[in-house]
Amino acid sequence: KQWYQRRVRGARIMLQVVHYFYSYLQFCDPECGDQVDVIIPTGGCGNLTAGILARMMGLPVRLRCAVNANDVVHRMLQSGEMSVSECLLTIAPAMDIQVPYNMERIWYLVTNMNTTLVSDLMKQFEQAHTLTLPPTLLSQLSSHILSSLSATDEDIRKCIRKVWQEDNYLICPHTATGLHLFLEQPSTNLHPSKTVILATASVMKFEEAVVSAGLSFPEFREVVELEGRETRCGLMAKGQDWEQVLRDKICEISNLA
């Protein structure tokens, strides 16, 4: 089960690599070659891992990392100290993470696959829940990640309001952490207009965050239609081969399509 779950997350990361190349190519008019800054809202660091992979594949992007009040990644990048503290509940819940579960992959990549070092660091962290990164590793991380910043819930609300008031567009609270970084840390890029903020989710799922920002939450046609559709389910018995049931269902749906 552990192997399967990790493989699923790995497949997701490979798909996210494509987003970086697609985003970069939007700036190739008429030629490619300039650096592009990519701001990544992150918690578990999966999308950040994808960005590092894209860089290692030769894509000329510079990564900038945004987090919410659960700032373990920001603290690690700034000081080299990685430690677990109380997990705070924020209005950007997908980033409410104290143990960034893809950090092991990131260390593996930036250390040129130094499995011995990564294994030792992970064992130390799992035992003590705190870790000081070797200076060389911190330097290797900094070579890929230009900057980082933590956003409070109020920072997030301000950014949601700003985009709505200026562009009549609603962004999700996770995306808002990326906008906060963009506003607070102006790009040092020679072409400051060439900055991408990765939008991580649909605002349709975050009514509470939008309302807490002092805005009205609209009615989305797609959600209304979904709520009106027929609900179907299949019962599974204890002891039944649930994996085979799932596979059979996938085949059934595929044939219907």
Coordinates of N, CA, C and O in Angstrom, one line a residue, residues 23-170:
S23 N 3.6 26.7 -19.1 CA 3.6 28.1 -18.7 C 4.8 28.9 -19.3 O 4.6 30.0 -19.7
Y24 N 6.0 28.3 -19.3 CA 7.1 28.9 -19.8 C 6.9 29.3 -21.3 O 7.3 30.4 -21.8
L25 N 6.4 28.3 -22.1 CA 6.2 28.5 -23.5 C 5.2 29.6 -23.8 O 5.3 30.2 -24.9
Q26 N 4.4 30.0 -22.9 CA 3.5 31.1 -23.1 C 4.2 32.5 -23.3 O 3.7 33.4 -23.8
F27 N 5.5 32.5 -22.8 CA 6.3 33.7 -22.8 C 7.2 33.7 -24.1 O 8.0 34.7 -24.2
C28 N 7.2 32.7 -24.8 CA 8.1 32.6 -26.0 C 7.5 33.3 -27.2 O 7.0 32.6 -28.1
D29 N 7.6 34.6 -27.2 CA 7.1 35.3 -28.3 C 8.0 36.5 -28.7 O 8.0 37.5 -28.0
P30 N 8.8 36.4 -29.7 CA 8.8 35.2 -30.6 C 9.8 34.1 -30.3 O 9.8 33.1 -30.9
E31 N 10.7 34.4 -29.3 CA 11.8 33.4 -29.0 C 11.8 33.1 -27.6 O 11.4 33.9 -26.7
C32 N 12.3 31.9 -27.3 CA 12.5 31.5 -25.9 C 13.9 31.8 -25.4 O 14.8 32.2 -26.2
G33 N 14.2 31.7 -24.2 CA 15.5 31.9 -23.7 C 15.6 32.7 -22.4 O 16.5 32.5 -21.6
D34 N 14.6 33.6 -22.2 CA 14.6 34.5 -21.0 C 14.2 33.7 -19.7 O 13.5 32.7 -19.8
Q35 N 14.7 34.1 -18.6 CA 14.3 33.5 -17.3 C 12.9 33.9 -17.0 O 12.5 35.0 -17.3
V36 N 12.1 32.9 -16.4 CA 10.8 33.2 -16.0 C 10.7 32.8 -14.5 O 11.1 31.7 -14.2
D37 N 10.2 33.7 -13.7 CA 10.0 33.3 -12.3 C 8.6 32.6 -12.1 O 7.6 33.0 -12.7
V38 N 8.6 31.5 -11.4 CA 7.4 30.8 -11.1 C 7.2 30.7 -9.6 O 8.1 30.3 -8.8
I39 N 6.1 31.3 -9.1 CA 5.7 31.3 -7.7 C 4.8 30.1 -7.4 O 3.8 29.9 -8.1
I40 N 5.2 29.3 -6.4 CA 4.5 28.0 -6.1 C 3.9 28.0 -4.7 O 4.7 28.0 -3.7
P41 N 2.6 28.1 -4.6 CA 2.0 27.9 -3.3 C 2.2 26.4 -2.9 O 1.9 25.5 -3.7
T42 N 2.7 26.2 -1.7 CA 3.0 24.8 -1.4 C 2.8 24.4 0.1 O 2.8 25.3 0.9
G43 N 2.6 23.2 0.3 CA 2.5 22.6 1.7 C 3.3 21.4 1.7 O 4.2 21.2 2.5
G44 N 2.9 20.4 0.9 CA 3.6 19.1 0.9 C 4.8 19.1 -0.1 O 5.5 18.1 -0.1
C45 N 4.9 20.2 -0.9 CA 6.1 20.4 -1.8 C 6.1 19.5 -3.0 O 7.1 19.3 -3.7
G46 N 4.9 18.9 -3.4 CA 4.9 18.1 -4.6 C 5.1 19.0 -5.8 O 5.9 18.6 -6.7
N47 N 4.4 20.1 -5.9 CA 4.5 21.0 -7.1 C 5.9 21.6 -7.1 O 6.5 21.8 -8.2
L48 N 6.5 21.8 -5.9 CA 7.9 22.4 -5.9 C 8.8 21.3 -6.4 O 9.8 21.6 -7.1
T49 N 8.6 20.1 -6.1 CA 9.4 19.0 -6.6 C 9.4 19.0 -8.1 O 10.4 18.8 -8.8
A50 N 8.2 19.2 -8.7 CA 8.0 19.2 -10.1 C 8.8 20.3 -10.7 O 9.4 20.2 -11.8
G51 N 8.8 21.5 -10.1 CA 9.5 22.6 -10.6 C 11.0 22.4 -10.6 O 11.7 22.8 -11.6
I52 N 11.5 21.7 -9.6 CA 13.0 21.4 -9.5 C 13.3 20.4 -10.7 O 14.3 20.5 -11.3
L53 N 12.4 19.4 -10.9 CA 12.6 18.5 -12.0 C 12.7 19.2 -13.3 O 13.5 19.0 -14.2
A54 N 11.7 20.2 -13.5 CA 11.7 21.0 -14.7 C 13.0 21.7 -14.9 O 13.6 21.8 -16.0
R55 N 13.5 22.3 -13.9 CA 14.8 23.0 -13.9 C 15.9 22.1 -14.3 O 16.8 22.4 -15.2
M56 N 15.9 20.9 -13.7 CA 17.0 19.9 -14.0 C 16.9 19.4 -15.4 O 17.9 18.9 -16.0
M57 N 15.7 19.5 -16.0 CA 15.6 19.1 -17.4 C 16.0 20.3 -18.4 O 15.9 20.1 -19.6
G58 N 16.4 21.4 -17.8 CA 16.9 22.5 -18.6 C 16.0 23.7 -18.8 O 16.3 24.7 -19.5
L59 N 14.8 23.7 -18.2 CA 13.9 24.8 -18.3 C 14.4 26.0 -17.5 O 14.6 25.9 -16.3
P60 N 14.5 27.2 -18.2 CA 15.1 28.3 -17.5 C 14.1 29.1 -16.6 O 13.6 30.2 -16.9
V61 N 13.7 28.5 -15.5 CA 12.8 29.1 -14.6 C 13.4 29.2 -13.2 O 14.3 28.5 -12.9
R62 N 13.0 30.2 -12.5 CA 13.5 30.4 -11.1 C 12.3 30.2 -10.2 O 11.2 30.8 -10.4
L63 N 12.4 29.4 -9.1 CA 11.3 29.0 -8.3 C 11.3 29.9 -7.0 O 12.3 30.2 -6.4
R64 N 10.0 30.3 -6.7 CA 9.8 31.1 -5.5 C 8.6 30.4 -4.7 O 7.6 30.1 -5.3
C65 N 8.8 30.2 -3.5 CA 7.9 29.3 -2.7 C 7.0 30.1 -1.7 O 7.6 30.8 -0.9
A66 N 5.7 29.9 -1.8 CA 4.8 30.6 -0.9 C 4.1 29.5 0.0 O 3.6 28.5 -0.5
V67 N 4.0 29.9 1.3 CA 3.3 29.0 2.2 C 2.3 29.8 3.1 O 2.4 31.0 3.0
N68 N 1.5 29.1 3.8 CA 0.6 29.8 4.7 C 1.2 29.9 6.1 O 2.4 29.8 6.2
A69 N 0.4 30.0 7.1 CA 1.0 30.2 8.5 C 1.7 28.9 9.0 O 2.5 29.0 9.9
N70 N 1.5 27.8 8.4 CA 2.2 26.6 8.6 C 3.5 26.7 7.8 O 3.6 26.2 6.7
D71 N 4.5 27.3 8.4 CA 5.7 27.8 7.6 C 6.9 27.0 7.7 O 8.0 27.5 7.6
V72 N 6.8 25.7 7.9 CA 8.0 24.8 8.1 C 8.9 24.9 6.9 O 10.1 24.9 7.0
V73 N 8.3 25.0 5.7 CA 9.2 25.0 4.5 C 9.9 26.4 4.4 O 11.1 26.4 4.1
H74 N 9.2 27.4 4.7 CA 9.8 28.8 4.6 C 10.9 28.9 5.7 O 12.0 29.4 5.4
R75 N 10.7 28.4 6.9 CA 11.7 28.4 7.9 C 12.9 27.6 7.5 O 14.1 28.0 7.7
M76 N 12.7 26.5 6.9 CA 13.8 25.6 6.5 C 14.7 26.3 5.4 O 15.9 26.3 5.5
L77 N 14.0 26.9 4.5 CA 14.7 27.6 3.4 C 15.5 28.8 3.8 O 16.5 29.1 3.3
Q78 N 15.0 29.5 4.9 CA 15.6 30.7 5.4 C 16.8 30.4 6.3 O 17.8 31.1 6.3
S79 N 16.6 29.4 7.2 CA 17.6 29.2 8.2 C 18.2 27.8 8.2 O 19.2 27.6 8.9
G80 N 17.7 26.9 7.5 CA 18.2 25.5 7.5 C 17.6 24.7 8.6 O 18.0 23.5 8.8
E81 N 16.7 25.3 9.4 CA 16.1 24.5 10.5 C 14.8 24.0 10.1 O 13.9 24.7 9.7
M82 N 14.6 22.7 10.2 CA 13.4 22.0 9.9 C 12.8 21.3 11.1 O 13.4 20.4 11.7
S83 N 11.7 21.9 11.6 CA 11.1 21.3 12.8 C 9.6 21.3 12.8 O 9.0 22.2 12.1
V84 N 9.0 20.4 13.5 CA 7.6 20.3 13.5 C 7.0 21.1 14.7 O 7.6 21.0 15.8
S85 N 6.0 21.9 14.4 CA 5.3 22.6 15.5 C 3.8 22.3 15.3 O 3.4 21.5 14.5
E86 N 3.0 23.0 16.1 CA 1.6 22.8 16.1 C 1.0 23.1 14.7 O 1.3 24.2 14.1
C87 N 0.2 22.2 14.1 CA -0.4 22.5 12.8 C -1.6 23.5 13.0 O -2.5 23.2 13.7
L88 N -1.5 24.6 12.4 CA -2.5 25.6 12.5 C -3.6 25.4 11.4 O -3.3 25.1 10.3
L89 N -4.9 25.6 11.8 CA -6.0 25.6 10.9 C -6.1 26.9 10.2 O -6.4 27.9 10.9
T90 N -6.0 27.0 8.9 CA -6.1 28.2 8.2 C -7.2 28.2 7.1 O -7.8 27.1 6.9
I91 N -7.4 29.3 6.4 CA -8.4 29.3 5.3 C -7.8 28.8 4.0 O -8.5 28.8 3.0
A92 N -6.5 28.3 4.1 CA -5.9 27.6 2.9 C -5.6 26.2 3.4 O -4.4 25.8 3.6
P93 N -6.6 25.3 3.6 CA -6.4 24.1 4.3 C -5.5 23.0 3.7 O -4.9 22.2 4.4
A94 N -5.4 23.1 2.3 CA -4.6 22.1 1.7 C -3.1 22.3 2.0 O -2.3 21.4 1.7
M95 N -2.8 23.5 2.5 CA -1.4 23.8 2.9 C -1.2 23.7 4.4 O -0.1 24.1 4.9
D96 N -2.1 23.2 5.1 CA -2.0 23.0 6.6 C -1.2 21.7 6.9 O -1.8 20.7 7.3
I97 N 0.1 21.8 6.6 CA 1.0 20.6 6.7 C 2.2 21.0 7.5 O 2.8 22.1 7.3
Q98 N 2.6 20.1 8.4 CA 3.8 20.4 9.2 C 5.0 19.5 8.7 O 6.1 19.8 9.0
V99 N 4.7 18.4 8.1 CA 5.7 17.5 7.6 C 5.5 17.4 6.0 O 4.7 16.7 5.5
P100 N 6.3 18.2 5.3 CA 6.2 18.2 3.8 C 6.7 16.9 3.3 O 7.9 16.7 3.1
Y101 N 5.8 16.1 2.9 CA 6.1 14.7 2.6 C 6.9 14.5 1.3 O 7.4 13.4 1.0
N102 N 7.1 15.5 0.5 CA 7.9 15.4 -0.7 C 9.3 16.0 -0.5 O 10.1 16.0 -1.4
M103 N 9.6 16.4 0.7 CA 11.0 17.0 1.0 C 12.1 16.0 0.8 O 13.2 16.3 0.3
E104 N 11.8 14.7 1.1 CA 12.8 13.7 0.9 C 13.2 13.6 -0.6 O 14.3 13.5 -1.0
R105 N 12.2 13.7 -1.5 CA 12.4 13.7 -2.9 C 13.3 14.9 -3.4 O 14.1 14.8 -4.2
I106 N 12.9 16.1 -2.8 CA 13.7 17.3 -3.2 C 15.1 17.1 -2.8 O 16.0 17.5 -3.5
W107 N 15.4 16.7 -1.5 CA 16.8 16.5 -1.1 C 17.5 15.5 -2.0 O 18.6 15.7 -2.4
Y108 N 16.8 14.5 -2.4 CA 17.4 13.4 -3.3 C 17.8 14.1 -4.6 O 18.9 13.8 -5.1
L109 N 16.9 14.9 -5.1 CA 17.2 15.5 -6.4 C 18.4 16.5 -6.4 O 19.3 16.5 -7.2
V110 N 18.3 17.4 -5.4 CA 19.3 18.5 -5.3 C 20.7 18.0 -4.9 O 21.7 18.7 -5.2
T111 N 20.8 16.9 -4.2 CA 22.1 16.3 -3.8 C 22.6 15.3 -4.8 O 23.6 14.6 -4.5
N112 N 22.1 15.4 -6.0 CA 22.5 14.4 -7.1 C 22.4 13.0 -6.6 O 23.3 12.2 -6.8
M113 N 21.2 12.7 -6.0 CA 20.8 11.4 -5.6 C 21.7 10.7 -4.6 O 22.1 9.6 -4.6
N114 N 22.1 11.5 -3.6 CA 22.9 11.1 -2.5 C 22.0 10.3 -1.5 O 21.5 10.9 -0.5
T115 N 21.7 9.1 -1.7 CA 20.8 8.3 -0.9 C 21.2 8.1 0.5 O 20.4 8.1 1.4
T116 N 22.5 8.0 0.7 CA 23.0 7.9 2.1 C 22.7 9.1 2.9 O 22.2 9.0 4.1
L117 N 23.0 10.3 2.4 CA 22.8 11.5 3.1 C 21.3 11.7 3.4 O 20.9 12.0 4.5
V118 N 20.5 11.5 2.4 CA 19.0 11.7 2.5 C 18.4 10.7 3.5 O 17.6 11.1 4.3
S119 N 18.9 9.5 3.5 CA 18.4 8.5 4.4 C 18.7 8.8 5.8 O 17.9 8.8 6.8
D120 N 20.0 9.3 6.1 CA 20.4 9.7 7.4 C 19.6 10.9 7.9 O 19.2 10.9 9.1
L121 N 19.3 11.9 7.0 CA 18.6 13.1 7.4 C 17.1 12.7 7.8 O 16.6 13.2 8.8
M122 N 16.5 11.8 7.0 CA 15.2 11.4 7.2 C 15.0 10.7 8.5 O 14.1 10.8 9.3
K123 N 16.0 9.8 8.8 CA 16.0 9.1 10.1 C 16.1 10.0 11.3 O 15.4 9.9 12.3
Q124 N 17.0 11.0 11.2 CA 17.1 12.0 12.2 C 15.8 12.8 12.5 O 15.4 13.0 13.6
F125 N 15.2 13.2 11.3 CA 14.0 14.0 11.4 C 12.8 13.1 12.0 O 12.0 13.6 12.8
E126 N 12.7 11.9 11.6 CA 11.6 11.0 12.1 C 11.8 10.7 13.6 O 10.8 10.6 14.3
Q127 N 13.0 10.7 14.1 CA 13.2 10.4 15.5 C 13.1 11.6 16.4 O 12.4 11.6 17.4
A128 N 13.6 12.8 15.9 CA 13.7 13.9 16.8 C 12.6 15.0 16.4 O 12.4 15.9 17.2
H129 N 12.0 14.9 15.2 CA 11.1 15.9 14.7 C 11.7 17.3 14.5 O 11.0 18.3 14.5
T130 N 13.0 17.3 14.5 CA 13.7 18.5 14.2 C 15.0 18.2 13.6 O 15.6 17.1 13.8
L131 N 15.5 19.1 12.7 CA 16.7 18.8 12.0 C 17.4 20.1 11.5 O 16.7 21.1 11.1
T132 N 18.7 20.1 11.6 CA 19.5 21.2 11.0 C 20.1 20.7 9.7 O 20.9 19.8 9.8
L133 N 19.8 21.4 8.6 CA 20.4 20.9 7.3 C 21.9 21.2 7.2 O 22.3 22.3 7.7
P134 N 22.6 20.3 6.6 CA 24.0 20.7 6.4 C 24.1 21.9 5.5 O 23.3 22.1 4.6
P135 N 25.1 22.8 5.7 CA 25.2 24.0 4.9 C 25.2 23.7 3.4 O 24.7 24.5 2.6
T136 N 25.9 22.6 3.0 CA 25.9 22.3 1.5 C 24.6 22.0 1.0 O 24.2 22.5 -0.1
L137 N 23.7 21.3 1.7 CA 22.4 21.0 1.3 C 21.5 22.3 1.2 O 20.8 22.5 0.2
L138 N 21.7 23.1 2.2 CA 20.9 24.4 2.1 C 21.3 25.2 0.9 O 20.5 25.8 0.3
S139 N 22.6 25.2 0.6 CA 23.1 25.9 -0.6 C 22.5 25.3 -1.9 O 22.2 26.0 -2.8
Q140 N 22.5 24.0 -1.9 CA 21.9 23.3 -3.1 C 20.4 23.6 -3.3 O 20.0 23.8 -4.4
L141 N 19.7 23.7 -2.2 CA 18.3 24.1 -2.2 C 18.2 25.6 -2.7 O 17.3 25.9 -3.6
S142 N 19.0 26.4 -2.2 CA 18.9 27.9 -2.6 C 19.3 28.0 -4.1 O 18.9 29.0 -4.7
S143 N 20.0 27.1 -4.7 CA 20.4 27.3 -6.1 C 19.1 27.0 -7.0 O 19.1 27.4 -8.1
H144 N 18.1 26.4 -6.4 CA 16.9 26.1 -7.2 C 15.8 27.0 -6.8 O 14.9 27.4 -7.6
I145 N 15.7 27.4 -5.5 CA 14.6 28.1 -4.9 C 15.1 29.5 -4.6 O 15.8 29.7 -3.6
L146 N 14.6 30.5 -5.3 CA 15.1 31.9 -5.2 C 14.7 32.5 -3.9 O 15.5 33.2 -3.2
S147 N 13.5 32.3 -3.5 CA 13.0 33.0 -2.3 C 11.7 32.2 -1.7 O 11.2 31.4 -2.4
S148 N 11.3 32.6 -0.5 CA 10.1 32.0 0.0 C 9.5 33.0 1.0 O 10.1 34.0 1.4
L149 N 8.2 32.8 1.3 CA 7.5 33.8 2.1 C 6.2 33.1 2.7 O 5.6 32.2 2.1
S150 N 5.9 33.4 4.0 CA 4.7 32.9 4.6 C 3.6 33.9 4.6 O 3.9 35.1 4.8
A151 N 2.4 33.5 4.4 CA 1.2 34.4 4.4 C 0.2 34.1 5.5 O -0.1 32.9 5.7
T152 N -0.2 35.1 6.2 CA -1.2 34.9 7.3 C -2.6 34.8 6.6 O -2.8 35.1 5.4
D153 N -3.6 34.4 7.4 CA -5.0 34.4 6.9 C -5.4 35.8 6.4 O -6.1 35.9 5.4
E154 N -5.0 36.8 7.1 CA -5.4 38.2 6.7 C -4.7 38.6 5.4 O -5.2 39.3 4.6
D155 N -3.4 38.1 5.3 CA -2.7 38.4 4.0 C -3.5 37.7 2.8 O -3.6 38.3 1.8
I156 N -4.0 36.5 3.1 CA -4.7 35.8 2.1 C -6.0 36.5 1.7 O -6.4 36.7 0.5
R157 N -6.7 37.0 2.7 CA -8.0 37.7 2.5 C -7.7 39.0 1.7 O -8.5 39.3 0.8
K158 N -6.7 39.7 2.0 CA -6.4 40.9 1.3 C -6.1 40.7 -0.2 O -6.6 41.4 -1.1
C159 N -5.4 39.6 -0.5 CA -5.1 39.2 -1.9 C -6.4 38.8 -2.6 O -6.5 39.1 -3.8
I160 N -7.2 38.1 -2.0 CA -8.5 37.7 -2.6 C -9.3 38.9 -3.0 O -9.8 39.0 -4.1
R161 N -9.4 39.8 -2.0 CA -10.1 41.1 -2.3 C -9.5 41.9 -3.4 O -10.2 42.5 -4.2
K162 N -8.2 42.0 -3.4 CA -7.5 42.8 -4.3 C -7.8 42.3 -5.8 O -8.1 43.1 -6.6
V163 N -7.7 41.0 -6.0 CA -7.9 40.5 -7.3 C -9.3 40.7 -7.8 O -9.6 41.0 -8.9
W164 N -10.3 40.5 -6.8 CA -11.7 40.7 -7.1 C -12.0 42.2 -7.5 O -12.6 42.5 -8.5
Q165 N -11.5 43.1 -6.7 CA -11.7 44.5 -6.9 C -11.1 45.1 -8.1 O -11.6 45.9 -8.8
E166 N -9.9 44.6 -8.4 CA -9.2 45.1 -9.6 C -9.5 44.4 -10.9 O -9.4 45.0 -12.0
D167 N -9.8 43.1 -10.8 CA -9.9 42.3 -12.0 C -11.3 41.5 -12.1 O -11.5 40.8 -13.1
N168 N -12.1 41.7 -11.1 CA -13.4 41.0 -11.1 C -13.2 39.5 -11.3 O -13.9 38.8 -12.0
Y169 N -12.2 38.9 -10.6 CA -11.8 37.5 -10.7 C -11.6 37.0 -9.3 O -10.9 37.6 -8.5
L170 N -12.1 35.8 -9.0 CA -12.0 35.2 -7.7 C -10.9 34.2 -7.7 O -10.8 33.3 -8.6

